[in-house]
Short mmCIF file of C-alpha atoms in Angstrom, two decimals:
data_model
loop_
_atom_site.label_atom_id
_atom_site.label_comp_id
_atom_site.label_asym_id
_atom_site.label_seq_id
_atom_site.Cartn_x
_atom_site.Cartn_y
_atom_site.Cartn_z
CA MET A 27 0.00 0.00 0.00
CA ALA A 28 2.83 2.38 0.85
CA VAL A 29 4.50 1.71 -2.49
CA GLY A 30 1.21 2.17 -4.31
CA GLY A 31 0.56 5.42 -2.48
CA ARG A 32 3.93 6.76 -3.52
CA TRP A 33 3.29 5.72 -7.14
CA GLN A 34 -0.09 7.45 -7.16
CA ALA A 35 1.44 10.60 -5.75
CA CYS A 36 4.15 10.47 -8.38
CA ALA A 37 1.62 9.92 -11.15
CA ALA A 38 -0.51 12.80 -9.93
CA SER A 39 2.47 15.11 -10.26
CA GLY A 40 4.10 13.16 -13.06
CA ARG A 41 5.24 16.07 -15.17
CA ARG A 42 7.09 17.76 -12.33
CA SER A 43 8.47 14.55 -10.80
CA LEU A 44 9.78 13.36 -14.15
CA ARG A 45 11.38 16.74 -14.72
CA ALA A 46 13.10 16.53 -11.32
CA LEU A 47 14.48 13.11 -12.18
CA ILE A 48 15.70 14.34 -15.54
CA HIS A 49 17.52 17.27 -13.93
CA VAL A 50 19.25 15.17 -11.30
CA LYS A 51 20.52 12.87 -14.03
CA ALA A 52 21.52 15.80 -16.22
CA TRP A 53 23.50 17.31 -13.35
CA LEU A 54 25.37 14.08 -12.64
CA SER A 55 26.09 13.64 -16.34
CA GLY A 56 27.20 17.25 -16.56
CA LEU A 57 29.71 16.80 -13.77
CA ARG A 58 31.26 13.86 -15.60
CA SER A 59 31.34 15.51 -19.01
CA ASN A 60 32.67 18.80 -17.60
CA ARG A 61 35.15 17.38 -15.12
CA ARG A 62 37.97 19.60 -16.39
CA PHE A 63 35.81 22.61 -15.54
CA SER A 64 34.42 21.36 -12.28
CA LEU A 65 37.83 20.41 -10.88
CA GLY A 66 40.11 22.61 -12.94
CA ASN A 67 42.14 25.70 -12.13
CA CYS A 68 39.49 28.09 -13.40
CA THR A 69 37.95 30.87 -11.37
CA MET A 70 37.70 29.82 -7.75
CA PHE A 71 39.46 28.14 -4.87
CA ARG A 72 37.66 24.83 -4.40
CA ILE A 73 37.95 23.99 -0.71
CA SER A 74 36.00 20.74 -0.96
CA GLN A 75 38.32 19.33 -3.59
CA TYR A 76 41.38 19.76 -1.39
CA MET A 77 39.55 18.50 1.69
CA GLN A 78 38.83 15.28 -0.18
CA GLU A 79 42.51 15.00 -1.01
CA LEU A 80 43.38 14.92 2.68
CA THR A 81 41.82 11.45 2.84
CA ALA A 82 42.35 10.41 -0.79
CA PRO A 83 45.53 12.17 -2.02
CA ARG A 84 46.03 12.74 -5.73
CA GLN A 85 49.46 13.03 -7.22
CA PRO A 86 50.32 16.51 -8.49
CA GLY A 87 50.91 17.03 -12.16
CA PRO A 88 51.79 19.90 -14.49
CA ARG A 89 49.69 23.04 -14.44
CA GLN A 90 47.12 22.82 -17.24
CA ASN A 91 44.82 25.57 -18.46
CA PRO A 92 41.54 24.77 -20.23
CA PRO A 93 41.53 25.45 -24.00
CA ALA A 94 39.59 28.69 -23.53
CA PRO A 95 38.23 30.67 -20.59
CA VAL A 96 35.04 30.36 -18.63
CA VAL A 97 32.91 33.29 -19.85
CA ILE A 98 30.75 35.18 -17.39
CA TRP A 99 28.28 37.06 -19.55
CA ASN A 100 26.35 40.03 -18.20
CA LEU A 101 23.48 39.89 -20.67
CA ILE A 102 21.61 42.79 -19.09
CA ARG A 103 22.50 45.57 -16.69
CA ARG A 104 18.98 46.21 -15.41
CA CYS A 105 18.24 44.77 -11.96
CA ASN A 106 15.36 45.00 -9.53
CA LEU A 107 17.91 45.46 -6.70
CA THR A 108 20.65 48.05 -6.06
CA CYS A 109 23.15 46.05 -4.02
CA LYS A 110 25.92 47.76 -2.04
CA HIS A 111 28.70 45.70 -3.64
CA CYS A 112 27.43 45.46 -7.25
CA TYR A 113 30.39 45.60 -9.65
CA SER A 114 28.16 46.60 -12.59
CA ILE A 115 26.37 49.40 -10.69
CA SER A 116 23.06 48.00 -11.91
CA ALA A 117 19.72 49.70 -11.27
CA ASP A 118 16.05 49.20 -12.08
CA LYS A 119 16.10 51.02 -15.41
CA ASP A 120 16.85 50.16 -19.02
CA PHE A 121 20.39 50.69 -20.31
CA PRO A 122 20.60 51.50 -24.04
CA GLY A 123 22.82 49.73 -26.53
CA GLU A 124 22.68 46.20 -25.14
CA LEU A 125 23.40 43.24 -27.41
CA SER A 126 20.40 41.91 -29.32
CA THR A 127 19.39 38.27 -29.42
CA ASP A 128 20.91 37.81 -32.88
CA GLU A 129 24.16 39.46 -31.78
CA ILE A 130 24.34 37.20 -28.74
CA PHE A 131 23.79 34.12 -30.89
CA ALA A 132 26.58 35.22 -33.25
CA VAL A 133 28.96 35.68 -30.32
CA MET A 134 28.00 32.25 -28.99
CA ASP A 135 29.01 30.72 -32.32
CA ASP A 136 32.44 32.34 -32.01
CA LEU A 137 32.79 31.19 -28.39
CA LYS A 138 32.00 27.63 -29.38
CA ARG A 139 34.57 27.65 -32.18
CA PHE A 140 37.07 29.06 -29.67
CA ARG A 141 36.31 26.07 -27.40
CA VAL A 142 34.89 28.06 -24.48
CA PRO A 143 33.57 25.34 -22.14
CA VAL A 144 31.31 27.33 -19.80
CA LEU A 145 28.84 30.20 -20.01
CA ILE A 146 27.58 31.84 -16.82
CA LEU A 147 24.52 33.94 -17.72
CA SER A 148 24.40 36.93 -15.42
CA GLY A 149 23.27 40.55 -15.14
CA GLY A 150 21.99 42.81 -13.65
CA GLU A 151 19.26 40.29 -13.20
CA PRO A 152 19.28 37.95 -16.22
CA LEU A 153 15.65 36.93 -15.70
CA LEU A 154 14.67 40.48 -16.72
CA ARG A 155 15.78 39.74 -20.29
CA ALA A 156 12.78 38.67 -22.32
CA ASP A 157 14.93 36.28 -24.37
CA ILE A 158 16.85 34.70 -21.47
CA PHE A 159 15.26 31.28 -21.96
CA ASP A 160 15.93 31.34 -25.72
CA ILE A 161 19.57 32.17 -25.00
CA ALA A 162 19.88 29.46 -22.36
CA ARG A 163 18.26 26.76 -24.50
CA ARG A 164 20.52 27.56 -27.44
CA ALA A 165 23.60 27.48 -25.19
CA LYS A 166 22.59 24.07 -23.86
CA ALA A 167 21.91 22.81 -27.38
CA MET A 168 25.45 23.88 -28.29
CA ARG A 169 26.72 21.77 -25.37
CA PHE A 170 28.09 24.57 -23.21
CA TYR A 171 28.04 24.04 -19.46
CA VAL A 172 25.46 26.74 -18.60
CA GLY A 173 24.99 28.46 -15.27
CA LEU A 174 22.38 31.01 -14.25
CA SER A 175 23.54 33.75 -11.87
CA SER A 176 20.50 35.38 -10.26
CA ASN A 177 19.53 37.33 -7.17
CA GLY A 178 16.71 34.82 -6.80
CA THR A 179 13.91 37.25 -6.06
CA LEU A 180 12.26 36.76 -9.47
CA ILE A 181 12.31 32.96 -9.39
CA ASP A 182 8.72 32.03 -8.65
CA ALA A 183 5.81 29.85 -9.71
CA SER A 184 5.36 31.85 -12.91
CA ASN A 185 8.77 30.93 -14.36
CA ILE A 186 10.23 27.97 -12.46
CA ASP A 187 9.01 25.49 -15.08
CA ARG A 188 10.72 27.49 -17.83
CA ILE A 189 13.91 27.67 -15.76
CA ALA A 190 13.75 23.91 -15.25
CA ASP A 191 13.07 23.28 -18.94
CA CYS A 192 16.32 25.10 -19.80
CA ASP A 193 18.17 22.41 -17.84
CA PHE A 194 20.75 24.78 -16.35
CA ASP A 195 23.79 22.92 -15.07
CA TYR A 196 23.88 25.20 -12.07
CA VAL A 197 21.80 28.04 -10.57
CA GLY A 198 23.57 30.45 -8.21
CA VAL A 199 21.58 32.76 -5.94
CA SER A 200 23.01 35.48 -3.71
CA LEU A 201 22.32 35.51 0.03
CA ASP A 202 24.41 38.09 1.84
CA GLY A 203 23.17 37.33 5.32
CA MET A 204 20.02 36.29 7.10
CA GLY A 205 16.73 38.17 6.93
CA ALA A 206 17.14 41.87 7.60
CA THR A 207 20.91 41.75 7.05
CA HIS A 208 20.46 40.52 3.50
CA ASP A 209 17.61 42.97 2.85
CA LYS A 210 19.76 45.90 3.95
CA PHE A 211 22.70 44.69 1.87
CA ARG A 212 20.46 44.27 -1.17
CA ARG A 213 18.44 47.42 -0.41
CA MET A 214 15.02 45.80 -0.70
CA GLN A 215 12.74 44.71 2.12
CA GLY A 216 11.63 41.11 1.67
CA ALA A 217 14.53 40.22 -0.65
CA PHE A 218 15.76 37.42 1.62
CA ASP A 219 12.39 35.67 1.78
CA ALA A 220 11.89 35.98 -1.98
CA SER A 221 15.37 34.63 -2.74
CA LEU A 222 14.96 31.70 -0.35
CA LYS A 223 11.66 30.79 -2.00
CA GLY A 224 13.42 30.81 -5.37
CA ILE A 225 16.18 28.59 -4.01
CA ARG A 226 13.64 26.10 -2.71
CA LEU A 227 11.80 25.99 -6.02
CA CYS A 228 15.02 25.16 -7.87
CA ARG A 229 16.04 22.60 -5.28
CA ASP A 230 12.67 20.87 -5.34
CA LEU A 231 12.94 20.38 -9.10
CA GLY A 232 16.36 18.79 -8.76
CA LEU A 233 18.39 21.68 -10.15
CA LYS A 234 21.87 22.05 -8.73
CA ILE A 235 21.56 25.14 -6.55
CA GLY A 236 24.16 27.24 -4.78
CA VAL A 237 24.34 30.24 -2.48
CA ARG A 238 26.79 33.12 -2.96
CA PHE A 239 27.85 35.25 0.00
CA THR A 240 30.01 38.38 -0.20
CA MET A 241 31.44 39.22 3.21
CA THR A 242 31.99 42.69 4.64
CA GLN A 243 32.12 44.10 8.16
CA ASP A 244 28.35 44.58 7.97
CA ASN A 245 27.28 40.97 7.42
CA ALA A 246 30.08 38.74 8.71
CA HIS A 247 28.13 37.99 11.89
CA ASP A 248 25.57 36.05 9.84
CA LEU A 249 28.06 33.62 8.27
CA PRO A 250 27.58 30.84 10.88
CA ARG A 251 23.80 30.92 10.51
CA LEU A 252 24.05 31.04 6.73
CA LEU A 253 26.19 27.90 6.74
CA GLU A 254 23.55 26.22 8.91
CA LEU A 255 20.91 27.29 6.40
CA VAL A 256 22.87 25.69 3.56
CA GLU A 257 22.79 22.35 5.38
CA ASP A 258 19.20 22.61 6.62
CA GLU A 259 17.84 23.53 3.18
CA GLY A 260 19.79 20.88 1.27
CA ILE A 261 21.67 23.46 -0.83
CA ASP A 262 24.40 21.93 -2.99
CA ARG A 263 27.04 24.59 -2.91
CA PHE A 264 28.31 27.55 -0.90
CA TYR A 265 30.43 30.21 -2.57
CA PHE A 266 32.20 32.67 -0.29
CA SER A 267 33.27 35.86 -2.07
CA HIS A 268 35.69 38.38 -0.66
CA LEU A 269 34.83 41.98 -1.47
CA ASN A 270 36.56 43.19 -4.60
CA TYR A 271 36.94 46.85 -5.46
CA ALA A 272 34.73 47.25 -8.51
CA GLY A 273 31.62 49.35 -9.05
CA ARG A 274 29.74 49.93 -5.79
CA GLY A 275 32.11 47.49 -4.14
CA ASN A 276 34.90 49.99 -4.74
CA LYS A 277 32.82 52.92 -3.54
CA ASN A 278 32.03 50.99 -0.34
CA ARG A 279 35.51 49.51 0.17
CA LYS A 280 35.71 51.15 3.61
CA ASP A 281 33.30 48.41 4.71
CA ASP A 282 35.64 45.61 3.61
CA ALA A 283 36.34 42.94 6.22
CA GLN A 284 39.49 43.47 8.25
CA HIS A 285 42.18 40.80 8.01
CA LYS A 286 41.44 39.30 11.44
CA LEU A 287 37.78 38.92 10.50
CA THR A 288 38.70 37.28 7.20
CA ARG A 289 40.91 34.75 8.98
CA TRP A 290 38.04 33.88 11.32
CA ALA A 291 35.74 33.33 8.35
CA MET A 292 38.26 31.09 6.57
CA ASP A 293 38.79 29.01 9.72
CA LEU A 294 35.03 28.58 10.00
CA LEU A 295 34.73 27.55 6.35
CA PHE A 296 37.58 25.06 6.55
CA ASP A 297 36.31 23.52 9.79
CA THR A 298 32.76 23.31 8.43
CA CYS A 299 33.88 21.70 5.19
CA TRP A 300 36.05 19.18 7.05
CA ASP A 301 33.11 18.33 9.31
CA TYR A 302 31.02 17.61 6.21
CA GLN A 303 33.80 15.44 4.88
CA GLN A 304 33.92 13.46 8.13
CA ARG A 305 30.14 12.97 8.14
CA GLY A 306 30.09 11.82 4.52
CA LEU A 307 27.99 14.80 3.38
CA HIS A 308 28.66 16.07 -0.13
CA LYS A 309 28.53 19.84 -0.52
CA GLU A 310 30.79 22.10 -2.49
CA PHE A 311 32.57 24.91 -0.69
CA THR A 312 34.39 27.46 -2.83
CA THR A 313 35.85 30.93 -2.39
CA GLY A 314 36.64 33.71 -4.81
CA ASN A 315 38.25 37.14 -5.20
CA ASN A 316 41.12 36.41 -2.82
CA ASP A 317 43.60 33.75 -3.89
CA ALA A 318 45.48 34.06 -0.61
CA ASP A 319 42.84 31.56 0.56
CA GLY A 320 44.95 28.80 -0.98
CA VAL A 321 48.01 29.76 1.07
CA TYR A 322 45.95 30.14 4.25
CA PHE A 323 44.52 26.68 3.64
CA LEU A 324 48.05 25.31 3.32
CA HIS A 325 48.87 26.67 6.78
CA TRP A 326 45.63 25.14 8.11
CA VAL A 327 46.74 21.77 6.73
CA GLU A 328 50.24 22.18 8.17
CA GLN A 329 48.74 22.61 11.62
CA LYS A 330 46.17 19.81 11.47
CA PHE A 331 47.57 17.31 8.93
CA PRO A 332 51.33 17.94 8.70
CA ASP A 333 51.93 14.64 6.91
CA ARG A 334 49.67 15.79 4.05
CA ALA A 335 51.09 19.31 3.71
CA ALA A 336 53.73 18.61 1.06
CA ASN A 337 51.27 16.96 -1.31
CA ILE A 338 48.64 19.64 -0.73
CA ARG A 339 51.19 22.34 -1.44
CA ALA A 340 52.14 20.72 -4.73
CA ARG A 341 48.46 20.42 -5.69
CA LEU A 342 47.83 24.07 -4.80
CA ALA A 343 50.77 25.13 -6.97
CA GLN A 344 49.25 23.07 -9.77
CA TRP A 345 46.04 25.10 -9.33
CA GLY A 346 48.12 28.27 -9.58
CA GLY A 347 45.82 30.91 -8.10
CA ASN A 348 44.38 33.93 -9.85
CA SER A 349 43.47 33.36 -13.49
CA SER A 350 41.86 36.63 -14.55
CA GLY A 351 42.60 37.22 -18.22
CA VAL A 352 43.55 33.57 -18.67
CA ASN A 353 40.90 31.07 -17.52
CA VAL A 354 38.07 33.49 -16.81
CA ALA A 355 36.65 36.23 -19.02
CA ASN A 356 33.75 38.66 -19.00
CA ILE A 357 31.48 40.09 -21.66
CA ASP A 358 29.26 42.93 -20.49
CA ASN A 359 25.80 43.95 -21.66
CA LEU A 360 27.20 46.25 -24.37
CA GLY A 361 29.57 43.63 -25.75
CA ASN A 362 32.73 44.98 -24.11
CA VAL A 363 35.25 42.29 -23.13
CA HIS A 364 37.03 42.43 -19.75
CA PRO A 365 39.66 40.25 -18.04
CA ASP A 366 36.98 39.31 -15.50
CA THR A 367 33.82 40.79 -14.01
CA MET A 368 35.75 43.14 -11.71
CA TRP A 369 37.40 44.98 -14.60
CA TRP A 370 34.39 46.82 -16.05
CA HIS A 371 36.43 50.02 -15.90
CA TYR A 372 38.91 48.50 -18.39
CA ASP A 373 37.83 47.45 -21.90
CA LEU A 374 39.83 45.06 -24.04
CA GLY A 375 37.62 45.41 -27.11
CA ASN A 376 34.03 44.95 -28.21
CA VAL A 377 32.47 41.89 -29.84
CA ARG A 378 30.60 44.13 -32.28
CA GLN A 379 33.93 45.21 -33.77
CA ARG A 380 36.08 42.09 -33.31
CA PRO A 381 35.35 38.47 -32.41
CA PHE A 382 35.89 37.53 -28.78
CA SER A 383 38.39 34.89 -29.89
CA GLU A 384 40.54 37.59 -31.50
CA ILE A 385 40.26 40.03 -28.60
CA TRP A 386 41.22 37.38 -26.06
CA ARG A 387 44.40 36.41 -27.86
CA ASP A 388 45.57 40.00 -28.45
CA LEU A 389 48.64 40.60 -26.29
CA SER A 390 49.18 44.14 -27.57
CA ASP A 391 47.08 45.30 -24.61
CA PRO A 392 49.51 45.78 -21.69
CA LEU A 393 47.08 44.58 -19.02
CA MET A 394 46.29 41.36 -20.87
CA ALA A 395 49.95 40.76 -21.61
CA GLY A 396 50.74 41.13 -17.92
CA LEU A 397 47.88 38.93 -16.75
CA LYS A 398 48.79 36.15 -19.16
CA GLN A 399 52.47 36.24 -18.22
CA PHE A 400 53.39 33.36 -15.92
CA PRO A 401 54.62 34.06 -13.39
CA ARG A 402 53.30 37.60 -13.30
CA ARG A 403 55.60 40.47 -12.43
CA VAL A 404 54.14 41.89 -9.23
CA SER A 405 55.87 44.25 -6.81
CA GLY A 406 55.78 44.77 -3.04
CA ARG A 407 55.27 41.97 -0.55
CA CYS A 408 53.27 40.01 -3.15
CA GLY A 409 56.31 39.84 -5.39
CA ASP A 410 58.49 38.67 -2.47
CA CYS A 411 56.02 36.05 -1.22
CA GLN A 412 57.32 32.48 -0.90
CA HIS A 413 53.94 31.19 -2.03
CA PHE A 414 53.53 33.29 -5.15
CA ASP A 415 53.25 30.08 -7.18
CA ILE A 416 50.05 29.27 -5.28
CA CYS A 417 48.17 32.58 -5.45
CA ASN A 418 49.77 34.14 -8.60
CA GLY A 419 49.73 37.59 -7.02
CA ASN A 420 46.04 37.49 -6.07
CA THR A 421 43.48 39.78 -7.70
CA ARG A 422 45.00 42.81 -9.42
CA VAL A 423 41.90 44.99 -9.17
CA ARG A 424 42.28 46.10 -5.56
CA ALA A 425 45.87 47.20 -6.20
CA GLN A 426 44.91 49.07 -9.35
CA GLN A 427 41.96 50.86 -7.72
CA LEU A 428 44.05 52.01 -4.75
CA THR A 429 47.31 52.92 -6.47
CA GLY A 430 46.65 53.15 -10.20
CA ASP A 431 49.22 50.35 -10.64
CA ALA A 432 47.77 46.94 -11.47
CA TRP A 433 51.05 45.28 -10.44
CA ALA A 434 51.33 46.70 -6.93
CA GLU A 435 50.79 44.42 -3.93
CA ASP A 436 47.24 43.37 -3.13
CA PRO A 437 46.05 44.97 0.14
CA GLY A 438 43.49 42.17 0.43
CA CYS A 439 46.17 39.63 1.40
CA TYR A 440 45.40 38.78 5.03
CA LEU A 441 48.51 36.67 5.66
CA ASP A 442 51.22 38.02 7.96
CA ASP A 443 54.88 38.43 7.03
CA GLN A 444 55.95 35.15 8.62
CA GLU A 445 53.25 33.19 6.80
CA ILE A 446 54.46 34.39 3.40
CA GLY A 447 58.17 34.34 4.25
CA VAL A 448 59.04 38.02 3.92
CA ALA A 449 61.10 40.22 6.25
CA PRO A 450 58.97 41.47 9.14
CA GLY A 451 58.01 45.06 9.70
CA GLY A 452 57.81 46.26 6.12
CA GLU A 453 55.34 48.93 5.14
CA ARG A 454 52.09 47.54 3.74
CA LEU A 455 49.58 49.00 1.31
CA THR A 456 46.46 49.83 3.29
CA VAL A 457 42.89 50.40 2.15
CA SER A 458 41.78 54.03 2.04
CA PRO A 459 38.13 55.08 1.59
CA TYR A 460 36.95 55.77 -1.92
CA ILE A 461 37.05 59.45 -2.90
CA ARG A 462 35.36 60.56 -6.06
CA LEU A 463 37.70 62.83 -7.99
CA ARG A 464 36.14 65.88 -9.57
CA ARG A 465 36.99 66.53 -13.16
CA ALA A 466 38.59 69.86 -13.94
CA SER A 467 36.13 72.21 -15.59
#
């Protein structure tokens, strides 16, 4: 009777249940077919991967880049939120000159020929584009790994079936704290509840769902509860982003987490991920926008698993740290190409004038030439760091925004002099509040 009851319930909701089954299988298949992306040295520091290697070590090999970069594509700048850290300074209004559907399709053809493996469809809020589902379906048909990057507030009963039908490989939703903290960060009352409802809808249809969290002084206190939420809600992935100095994030850089607070957050993430590993629970933990995380993890391993440290260090060097301008790229809503999403203030070219594949290979641009150089030539304590081969000089945006020099040391490095093997007591680049310079009349 119990089996029959379950069958009747499944039959009564057959369309949705079948779709859930299809998506779970598609996700598992996608992980296998995109293993180079899912485990490669692309855009993030993958904590879970290295935690697994503490119990099942893998031998290090040569550093290998994918054939072409992961492309994060801001299809639209309009957004129903005005978040404090938004790199694109999006707002709830139309922005003229955005790429048309036909132009996007033409660029996709070039990306496929160039062997781009992954498209992350972003905004603004990508669900505000009327053709978002046409774009996503075509990308899937072309066999890209396709992610949807959303604030989650517009995922509801009216569009969840269409989202599911697109068969996204991954849906990422931002939660920058619990309840009122998130609402204040995102500048909309009720945003947290709406985003959580969207997350649950995706989860219940079997879509791989993840939460993104950008930490500042204003929301760090909610990190423990947010990690509990990820477990309680059955969310597949947690992405911790350090604040980077782009757009509103640069204007609000005075709110960036202090180094001591960042170290606390990393300890919490590492301990939480290891606890999951010990309990046999599979969740992905990743970080981004601060490649010093890899070096800090090495020191965590040295303290807790000294016999594994040498192998982990070799594997971290194989990862190689920051890959802006190499393994990750950005196309904005107007077709401008950037080294990554944090470089909107620096254009490499426009896909309306030149194919992406040509722009990306052009080393006549000094920034791209410097980013693609390996190892990069970085000054200050970053250049003297014993672990430069792990972090690759970290993100270059913070240095450029503070000093005008993209190759200065990164003030976001939260490691002390002893931890990176430099002489103690040297002067460090510190973060100063953003000041808008007035143009001469």
